[in-house]
Amino acid sequence: MAAPSPRPREVLAPSPEAGRRVATSSSSRGGLLWRLRDKPPRLGLFEIGPGHELHRLTCMMQAGLWAAVQVSIDHPLLGPPTEEDFSEVMTQVQEGFELGTLAGPAFAWLRHSLGLAEKDYQASLGPGGPYLQFLSTSKSKASFFLSHDQRFFLKTQRRKEVRALLAHLPRYVQHLRRHPHSLLARLLGVHSLRVAQGKKKYFIIMQSVFYPASRISERYDIKGCEVSRWVDPAPEGSPLILVLKDLNFQGKIIYLAGPQRSWLLRQMELDTTFLRELNVLDYSLLVAFHCRHKDERGPGSSLVLRTARSVQGVQSQDEPGAQNRRLLPEAPNALHILDGPEQRYFLGLVDLATVYGLRKRLEHLWKTLRYPGRTFSTVSPARYARRLYQWVEAHTE
């Protein structure tokens, strides 16, 4: 599917106190980098305060996002997004930088469909508190940030990845309308940032799968393969936050009640089939463990059945059974939570922008020769989808 042609418009951004913080923020100490030059081998979350080399950059992001969300507050979308909404590009000029908002009306509608108030979204991403830098175990060159309240995850993206996301956006929205309890990560915005006359950098915003994080004990990034899928764990008792991988998960099981497991397998089938149809691979299933207190256990303690609607604002003519709806926990971020008898699990499919093109096909051939008899991530979308589904089937009871 070809990417829609952008429909640009340029506006002068409002300049509240949020915007003026950029001019007074500290120096970048050697330039604006989207990742640290000297990445320690094992780190977790860091507050990007004054003195951090990314402080000025994140202040720009905060001021720009505050102004971008204000536009959607002042001009709310009255109905589902149109073809023009999916292709709109708005550029807001601020002192020293400009922020682009891609498909802004479409994402505003998607946020509304999730019951997310624009004022809350603006408060989380704006200058109310410093972003947190997350230094991940991923091999990608992307930078990762969390909003100060850890509700939203920001990740830098390459231009071709952004083009793929925007090309798939209408079908992504349609899939979420058809299956409102989907495990797909909720993409909430795509933006560009240009400092002075420099090169544009792109980043996405999504709802954090691992939220609320206060009682999460283990985090995993699962691809259903073995090559490069081990991370040295942090020492016992260490406060460091690490996302482990497939080989670290060996010997563990996700324990669910019968209906919960059946729902999960069906939703994995629906979501991976959708991603296969998009010709996408190399996505991950994020998994986290959170021990439930005794008063949180039991079918009647924290579950609410949502049959008439699952997410505020989303309407569909499909029957709940066809949509594969389920019992949602009465908790923040309910769409990414499944409760077992003793554990609460956070689950979500992320990194949905890698298309199986020529480069990935050549990489597949090279890895076939390099790793004979071993499983690796670069395989056809059909095989990738089937293998990840089988991993979930094998690791749940």
Short mmCIF file of C-alpha atoms in Angstrom, two decimals:
data_model
loop_
_atom_site.label_atom_id
_atom_site.label_comp_id
_atom_site.label_asym_id
_atom_site.label_seq_id
_atom_site.Cartn_x
_atom_site.Cartn_y
_atom_site.Cartn_z
CA MET A 1 0.00 0.00 0.00
CA ALA A 2 1.55 3.31 -1.01
CA ALA A 3 2.00 6.02 1.58
CA PRO A 4 -0.56 8.82 1.26
CA SER A 5 0.72 12.09 -0.18
CA PRO A 6 1.25 14.58 2.64
CA ARG A 7 -0.99 17.62 2.83
CA PRO A 8 1.26 20.19 4.50
CA ARG A 9 0.31 23.29 6.41
CA GLU A 10 2.56 25.55 8.43
CA VAL A 11 1.42 27.50 11.48
CA LEU A 12 3.12 29.66 14.07
CA ALA A 13 2.93 27.72 17.31
CA PRO A 14 1.45 29.32 20.43
CA SER A 15 4.17 30.39 22.82
CA PRO A 16 3.07 29.66 26.39
CA GLU A 17 5.57 29.37 29.22
CA ALA A 18 6.03 25.79 28.00
CA GLY A 19 7.57 27.02 24.79
CA ARG A 20 9.82 29.56 26.45
CA ARG A 21 11.48 26.87 28.53
CA VAL A 22 13.42 25.81 25.47
CA ALA A 23 15.31 29.09 25.28
CA THR A 24 16.35 28.91 28.93
CA SER A 25 17.28 25.22 29.05
CA SER A 26 20.88 24.25 29.55
CA SER A 27 23.40 23.59 26.83
CA SER A 28 23.53 20.23 25.12
CA ARG A 29 27.22 19.76 26.03
CA GLY A 30 28.55 18.87 22.65
CA GLY A 31 25.47 18.81 20.46
CA LEU A 32 22.00 17.38 20.26
CA LEU A 33 22.30 13.62 20.18
CA TRP A 34 19.39 11.17 19.96
CA ARG A 35 21.32 8.67 22.03
CA LEU A 36 24.22 8.83 24.44
CA ARG A 37 27.69 8.52 22.96
CA ASP A 38 29.01 6.35 25.78
CA LYS A 39 26.25 3.89 26.55
CA PRO A 40 26.94 1.94 29.75
CA PRO A 41 26.43 -1.81 29.43
CA ARG A 42 23.47 -2.01 31.78
CA LEU A 43 21.32 0.93 32.83
CA GLY A 44 17.67 1.71 33.43
CA LEU A 45 15.70 4.94 33.69
CA PHE A 46 17.34 8.34 33.99
CA GLU A 47 15.69 11.69 34.55
CA ILE A 48 16.67 14.12 31.79
CA GLY A 49 17.23 17.17 33.93
CA PRO A 50 19.47 20.23 33.55
CA GLY A 51 23.00 19.12 32.79
CA HIS A 52 21.91 16.05 30.82
CA GLU A 53 23.11 16.28 27.23
CA LEU A 54 19.58 15.59 25.95
CA HIS A 55 17.88 18.16 28.17
CA ARG A 56 17.60 20.90 25.56
CA LEU A 57 16.35 18.44 22.97
CA THR A 58 13.62 17.02 25.21
CA CYS A 59 12.57 20.54 26.24
CA MET A 60 11.99 21.22 22.55
CA MET A 61 9.98 18.03 22.22
CA GLN A 62 7.86 18.97 25.23
CA ALA A 63 7.19 22.52 24.05
CA GLY A 64 6.44 21.35 20.52
CA LEU A 65 4.07 18.59 21.65
CA TRP A 66 2.26 20.96 24.02
CA ALA A 67 1.52 23.26 21.09
CA ALA A 68 0.61 20.40 18.74
CA VAL A 69 -1.93 18.93 21.15
CA GLN A 70 -3.36 22.39 21.75
CA VAL A 71 -4.35 22.49 18.08
CA SER A 72 -6.42 19.32 18.46
CA ILE A 73 -7.97 20.72 21.65
CA ASP A 74 -8.94 23.94 19.86
CA HIS A 75 -10.17 22.11 16.73
CA PRO A 76 -11.64 18.76 17.86
CA LEU A 77 -12.41 16.14 15.22
CA LEU A 78 -16.18 15.72 14.77
CA GLY A 79 -16.14 12.23 13.27
CA PRO A 80 -13.93 9.37 12.11
CA PRO A 81 -10.82 10.48 10.22
CA THR A 82 -11.05 11.13 6.48
CA GLU A 83 -8.48 10.33 3.81
CA GLU A 84 -7.19 13.91 4.11
CA ASP A 85 -6.81 13.51 7.88
CA PHE A 86 -4.52 10.52 7.39
CA SER A 87 -2.25 12.51 5.05
CA GLU A 88 -2.16 15.87 6.84
CA VAL A 89 1.22 17.30 7.85
CA MET A 90 1.21 20.30 10.18
CA THR A 91 4.43 22.19 10.89
CA GLN A 92 4.61 24.51 13.91
CA VAL A 93 7.48 26.99 14.08
CA GLN A 94 8.96 27.84 17.46
CA GLU A 95 12.08 29.70 18.54
CA GLY A 96 15.04 27.67 17.31
CA PHE A 97 13.14 24.63 16.02
CA GLU A 98 10.04 23.38 14.25
CA LEU A 99 7.87 20.41 15.09
CA GLY A 100 5.89 18.49 12.49
CA THR A 101 2.73 16.56 13.29
CA LEU A 102 1.90 13.82 10.80
CA ALA A 103 -1.70 12.60 10.42
CA GLY A 104 -2.58 14.67 13.49
CA PRO A 105 -6.40 14.51 13.16
CA ALA A 106 -6.31 10.72 12.70
CA PHE A 107 -4.25 10.26 15.86
CA ALA A 108 -6.45 12.71 17.78
CA TRP A 109 -9.45 10.56 16.86
CA LEU A 110 -7.60 7.42 17.92
CA ARG A 111 -6.73 8.95 21.29
CA HIS A 112 -10.38 9.93 21.75
CA SER A 113 -11.46 6.38 20.88
CA LEU A 114 -9.27 5.12 23.72
CA GLY A 115 -10.93 7.45 26.19
CA LEU A 116 -7.76 9.54 26.52
CA ALA A 117 -8.53 13.20 27.22
CA GLU A 118 -6.38 15.60 25.19
CA LYS A 119 -5.68 17.74 28.25
CA ASP A 120 -4.30 14.70 30.10
CA TYR A 121 -2.20 13.73 27.08
CA GLN A 122 -0.88 17.29 26.83
CA ALA A 123 -0.07 17.40 30.55
CA SER A 124 1.87 14.13 30.40
CA LEU A 125 3.94 15.04 27.34
CA GLY A 126 4.32 18.78 27.96
CA PRO A 127 6.76 20.58 30.27
CA GLY A 128 5.13 19.49 33.53
CA GLY A 129 8.12 17.30 34.39
CA PRO A 130 11.31 15.99 32.77
CA TYR A 131 11.24 13.04 30.40
CA LEU A 132 12.92 9.83 31.49
CA GLN A 133 15.54 8.26 29.27
CA PHE A 134 15.27 4.52 28.90
CA LEU A 135 18.50 2.85 27.81
CA SER A 136 17.27 -0.42 26.39
CA THR A 137 18.87 -3.75 25.52
CA SER A 138 17.67 -3.35 21.93
CA LYS A 139 20.27 -3.50 19.15
CA SER A 140 18.56 -0.71 17.24
CA LYS A 141 20.07 2.78 17.16
CA ALA A 142 16.80 4.33 18.33
CA SER A 143 16.50 6.45 21.45
CA PHE A 144 13.76 5.74 23.97
CA PHE A 145 12.02 8.12 26.35
CA LEU A 146 9.14 7.95 28.81
CA SER A 147 6.89 10.82 29.83
CA HIS A 148 7.45 12.00 33.39
CA ASP A 149 4.47 9.93 34.62
CA GLN A 150 5.63 6.89 32.57
CA ARG A 151 2.27 6.61 30.77
CA PHE A 152 3.65 7.29 27.30
CA PHE A 153 6.64 5.92 25.44
CA LEU A 154 8.54 7.96 22.84
CA LYS A 155 10.91 6.34 20.35
CA THR A 156 12.99 7.82 17.54
CA GLN A 157 12.35 6.26 14.12
CA ARG A 158 13.98 6.26 10.73
CA ARG A 159 12.16 8.01 7.92
CA LYS A 160 11.37 4.77 6.07
CA GLU A 161 9.84 3.31 9.23
CA VAL A 162 7.65 6.38 9.61
CA ARG A 163 6.55 6.06 5.99
CA ALA A 164 5.59 2.43 6.60
CA LEU A 165 3.60 3.33 9.72
CA LEU A 166 1.70 6.09 7.93
CA ALA A 167 1.02 3.87 4.91
CA HIS A 168 -0.50 1.25 7.23
CA LEU A 169 -2.29 3.72 9.51
CA PRO A 170 -5.80 3.51 7.93
CA ARG A 171 -5.72 -0.29 8.17
CA TYR A 172 -4.31 -0.11 11.70
CA VAL A 173 -7.20 2.11 12.80
CA GLN A 174 -9.67 -0.20 11.07
CA HIS A 175 -8.18 -3.23 12.85
CA LEU A 176 -8.50 -1.55 16.24
CA ARG A 177 -12.12 -0.65 15.51
CA ARG A 178 -12.83 -4.24 14.52
CA HIS A 179 -10.89 -5.73 17.45
CA PRO A 180 -10.89 -3.13 20.27
CA HIS A 181 -9.10 -5.48 22.70
CA SER A 182 -6.21 -6.03 20.30
CA LEU A 183 -2.73 -6.58 21.73
CA LEU A 184 -1.21 -4.11 19.25
CA ALA A 185 0.52 -1.20 20.97
CA ARG A 186 -1.62 1.95 20.77
CA LEU A 187 0.19 4.39 18.51
CA LEU A 188 -0.80 7.92 19.57
CA GLY A 189 1.28 10.26 17.43
CA VAL A 190 4.01 10.58 14.80
CA HIS A 191 6.17 13.71 14.72
CA SER A 192 9.28 15.25 13.20
CA LEU A 193 11.68 17.71 14.82
CA ARG A 194 14.09 19.99 13.00
CA VAL A 195 16.54 22.14 14.98
CA ALA A 196 17.55 25.33 13.13
CA GLN A 197 18.41 24.24 9.58
CA GLY A 198 19.39 20.72 10.56
CA LYS A 199 18.08 17.39 9.37
CA LYS A 200 14.62 16.25 10.40
CA LYS A 201 14.44 13.59 13.08
CA TYR A 202 11.30 11.51 13.53
CA PHE A 203 9.74 10.02 16.64
CA ILE A 204 6.56 8.18 17.58
CA ILE A 205 4.47 8.22 20.73
CA MET A 206 2.61 5.21 22.04
CA GLN A 207 0.87 4.10 25.17
CA SER A 208 3.39 2.34 27.40
CA VAL A 209 2.70 -1.39 27.68
CA PHE A 210 4.51 -1.53 31.03
CA TYR A 211 2.26 0.90 32.90
CA PRO A 212 1.79 1.23 35.84
CA ALA A 213 5.30 -0.04 36.47
CA SER A 214 5.64 0.28 40.25
CA ARG A 215 5.14 -3.43 41.00
CA ILE A 216 6.50 -5.00 37.81
CA SER A 217 9.18 -7.53 38.74
CA GLU A 218 10.27 -8.91 35.34
CA ARG A 219 10.16 -7.56 31.78
CA TYR A 220 10.71 -9.47 28.52
CA ASP A 221 10.93 -8.70 24.81
CA ILE A 222 9.90 -11.86 22.91
CA LYS A 223 10.42 -12.57 19.21
CA GLY A 224 10.07 -16.36 19.23
CA CYS A 225 13.67 -17.13 18.19
CA GLU A 226 17.10 -17.78 19.72
CA VAL A 227 19.89 -15.90 17.89
CA SER A 228 20.92 -12.80 19.92
CA ARG A 229 18.04 -13.36 22.30
CA TRP A 230 19.89 -13.43 25.65
CA VAL A 231 20.58 -10.54 28.04
CA ASP A 232 22.84 -10.84 31.07
CA PRO A 233 20.46 -10.34 34.01
CA ALA A 234 21.08 -7.65 36.60
CA PRO A 235 22.58 -8.86 39.89
CA GLU A 236 20.02 -10.07 42.41
CA GLY A 237 18.64 -7.16 44.40
CA SER A 238 19.85 -4.60 41.86
CA PRO A 239 17.53 -1.64 41.18
CA LEU A 240 18.51 -1.64 37.50
CA ILE A 241 15.66 -2.02 35.02
CA LEU A 242 16.37 -4.51 32.25
CA VAL A 243 14.17 -5.92 29.52
CA LEU A 244 15.20 -9.55 29.08
CA LYS A 245 14.73 -11.72 25.98
CA ASP A 246 13.55 -15.11 24.77
CA LEU A 247 16.36 -17.25 26.17
CA ASN A 248 15.98 -15.60 29.57
CA PHE A 249 12.35 -16.76 29.60
CA GLN A 250 13.24 -20.47 29.48
CA GLY A 251 11.46 -22.48 32.16
CA LYS A 252 8.80 -19.82 32.77
CA ILE A 253 5.07 -20.11 32.06
CA ILE A 254 2.27 -17.54 31.82
CA TYR A 255 -0.47 -19.05 33.99
CA LEU A 256 -3.99 -17.99 32.99
CA ALA A 257 -7.48 -19.22 33.67
CA GLY A 258 -8.98 -21.24 30.80
CA PRO A 259 -11.05 -18.46 29.16
CA GLN A 260 -8.17 -15.97 29.47
CA ARG A 261 -5.77 -18.30 27.67
CA SER A 262 -8.30 -19.03 24.94
CA TRP A 263 -8.84 -15.32 24.44
CA LEU A 264 -5.09 -14.64 24.31
CA LEU A 265 -4.43 -17.31 21.69
CA ARG A 266 -7.31 -16.10 19.55
CA GLN A 267 -6.16 -12.47 19.78
CA MET A 268 -2.58 -13.42 18.96
CA GLU A 269 -3.92 -15.20 15.89
CA LEU A 270 -5.94 -12.15 14.82
CA ASP A 271 -3.13 -9.65 15.42
CA THR A 272 -0.31 -11.66 13.86
CA THR A 273 -2.50 -12.43 10.84
CA PHE A 274 -3.06 -8.68 10.44
CA LEU A 275 0.68 -7.98 10.66
CA ARG A 276 1.39 -10.76 8.18
CA GLU A 277 -1.06 -9.14 5.74
CA LEU A 278 0.88 -5.87 6.13
CA ASN A 279 4.06 -7.77 5.17
CA VAL A 280 5.59 -6.82 8.53
CA LEU A 281 8.09 -8.77 10.65
CA ASP A 282 10.55 -8.31 13.53
CA TYR A 283 7.88 -7.06 15.95
CA SER A 284 8.04 -8.10 19.60
CA LEU A 285 5.62 -9.34 22.21
CA LEU A 286 6.37 -7.45 25.41
CA VAL A 287 5.66 -9.46 28.56
CA ALA A 288 5.90 -8.32 32.19
CA PHE A 289 5.09 -9.97 35.53
CA HIS A 290 3.42 -8.29 38.51
CA CYS A 291 2.52 -10.29 41.62
CA ARG A 292 -1.10 -9.75 42.67
CA HIS A 293 -1.97 -9.16 46.33
CA LYS A 294 -4.45 -11.54 47.92
CA ASP A 295 -7.24 -8.96 47.84
CA GLU A 296 -6.70 -8.55 44.08
CA ARG A 297 -7.22 -12.21 43.30
CA GLY A 298 -10.46 -13.94 42.38
CA PRO A 299 -12.87 -13.45 39.49
CA GLY A 300 -15.02 -10.91 41.28
CA SER A 301 -12.37 -8.67 42.78
CA SER A 302 -11.21 -6.51 39.89
CA LEU A 303 -12.89 -7.53 36.66
CA VAL A 304 -15.64 -5.74 34.83
CA LEU A 305 -17.43 -7.07 31.76
CA ARG A 306 -17.64 -4.52 28.96
CA THR A 307 -19.92 -5.91 26.32
CA ALA A 308 -21.71 -2.87 24.93
CA ARG A 309 -18.41 -1.09 24.38
CA SER A 310 -14.80 -1.85 25.23
CA VAL A 311 -13.18 1.52 24.76
CA GLN A 312 -14.96 4.83 25.00
CA GLY A 313 -15.85 6.21 21.59
CA VAL A 314 -15.24 3.06 19.55
CA GLN A 315 -18.34 1.74 17.87
CA SER A 316 -18.62 -1.30 15.64
CA GLN A 317 -21.46 -3.26 14.13
CA ASP A 318 -19.64 -6.54 14.84
CA GLU A 319 -20.88 -8.72 17.67
CA PRO A 320 -18.66 -8.84 20.78
CA GLY A 321 -17.81 -12.48 20.03
CA ALA A 322 -16.60 -11.64 16.55
CA GLN A 323 -14.53 -8.81 18.00
CA ASN A 324 -12.94 -11.22 20.51
CA ARG A 325 -13.71 -9.03 23.50
CA ARG A 326 -12.83 -10.16 27.01
CA LEU A 327 -13.11 -9.34 30.68
CA LEU A 328 -10.98 -6.25 31.26
CA PRO A 329 -9.38 -5.59 34.64
CA GLU A 330 -10.56 -2.42 36.31
CA ALA A 331 -7.11 -0.86 36.20
CA PRO A 332 -5.11 1.71 34.27
CA ASN A 333 -3.88 0.41 30.92
CA ALA A 334 -6.45 -2.41 31.03
CA LEU A 335 -6.05 -3.25 27.34
CA HIS A 336 -2.51 -4.50 27.98
CA ILE A 337 -3.26 -6.43 31.18
CA LEU A 338 -4.26 -10.07 31.69
CA ASP A 339 -4.79 -11.45 35.18
CA GLY A 340 -3.81 -14.98 36.14
CA PRO A 341 -4.57 -16.66 39.48
CA GLU A 342 -1.51 -15.12 41.18
CA GLN A 343 0.22 -12.94 38.62
CA ARG A 344 -0.82 -9.93 36.60
CA TYR A 345 0.68 -9.93 33.11
CA PHE A 346 1.35 -6.94 30.88
CA LEU A 347 1.27 -7.90 27.19
CA GLY A 348 1.58 -5.91 23.99
CA LEU A 349 2.86 -6.18 20.42
CA VAL A 350 5.33 -3.40 19.54
CA ASP A 351 7.73 -2.35 16.75
CA LEU A 352 5.27 -2.67 13.87
CA ALA A 353 7.21 -0.80 11.16
CA THR A 354 9.67 -3.32 9.64
CA VAL A 355 8.55 -4.36 6.16
CA TYR A 356 9.86 -7.53 4.49
CA GLY A 357 11.51 -5.84 1.52
CA LEU A 358 14.62 -6.62 -0.48
CA ARG A 359 17.04 -5.75 2.31
CA LYS A 360 15.32 -8.07 4.79
CA ARG A 361 15.12 -10.86 2.20
CA LEU A 362 18.88 -10.62 1.65
CA GLU A 363 19.41 -10.54 5.42
CA HIS A 364 17.35 -13.73 5.67
CA LEU A 365 19.58 -15.47 3.13
CA TRP A 366 22.75 -14.35 4.92
CA LYS A 367 21.48 -15.50 8.34
CA THR A 368 20.41 -18.85 6.89
CA LEU A 369 24.06 -19.44 5.96
CA ARG A 370 25.44 -17.85 9.12
CA TYR A 371 23.20 -19.71 11.61
CA PRO A 372 22.37 -23.14 10.13
CA GLY A 373 19.77 -24.99 12.18
CA ARG A 374 19.09 -22.02 14.48
CA THR A 375 16.12 -19.68 14.65
CA PHE A 376 16.55 -15.95 14.02
CA SER A 377 14.23 -12.98 13.63
CA THR A 378 14.58 -12.23 9.91
CA VAL A 379 12.14 -14.66 8.31
CA SER A 380 9.08 -14.21 6.09
CA PRO A 381 6.08 -12.46 7.69
CA ALA A 382 4.03 -15.66 7.47
CA ARG A 383 6.67 -17.70 9.27
CA TYR A 384 7.30 -14.94 11.79
CA ALA A 385 3.59 -14.68 12.68
CA ARG A 386 3.20 -18.45 12.99
CA ARG A 387 6.31 -18.83 15.14
CA LEU A 388 5.36 -16.08 17.60
CA TYR A 389 1.87 -17.54 17.95
CA GLN A 390 3.41 -20.95 18.66
CA TRP A 391 5.67 -19.40 21.29
CA VAL A 392 2.62 -18.03 23.15
CA GLU A 393 0.83 -21.35 22.80
CA ALA A 394 3.84 -23.20 24.27
CA HIS A 395 4.42 -20.76 27.15
CA THR A 396 0.86 -20.39 28.48
CA GLU A 397 -1.29 -22.66 30.61
#
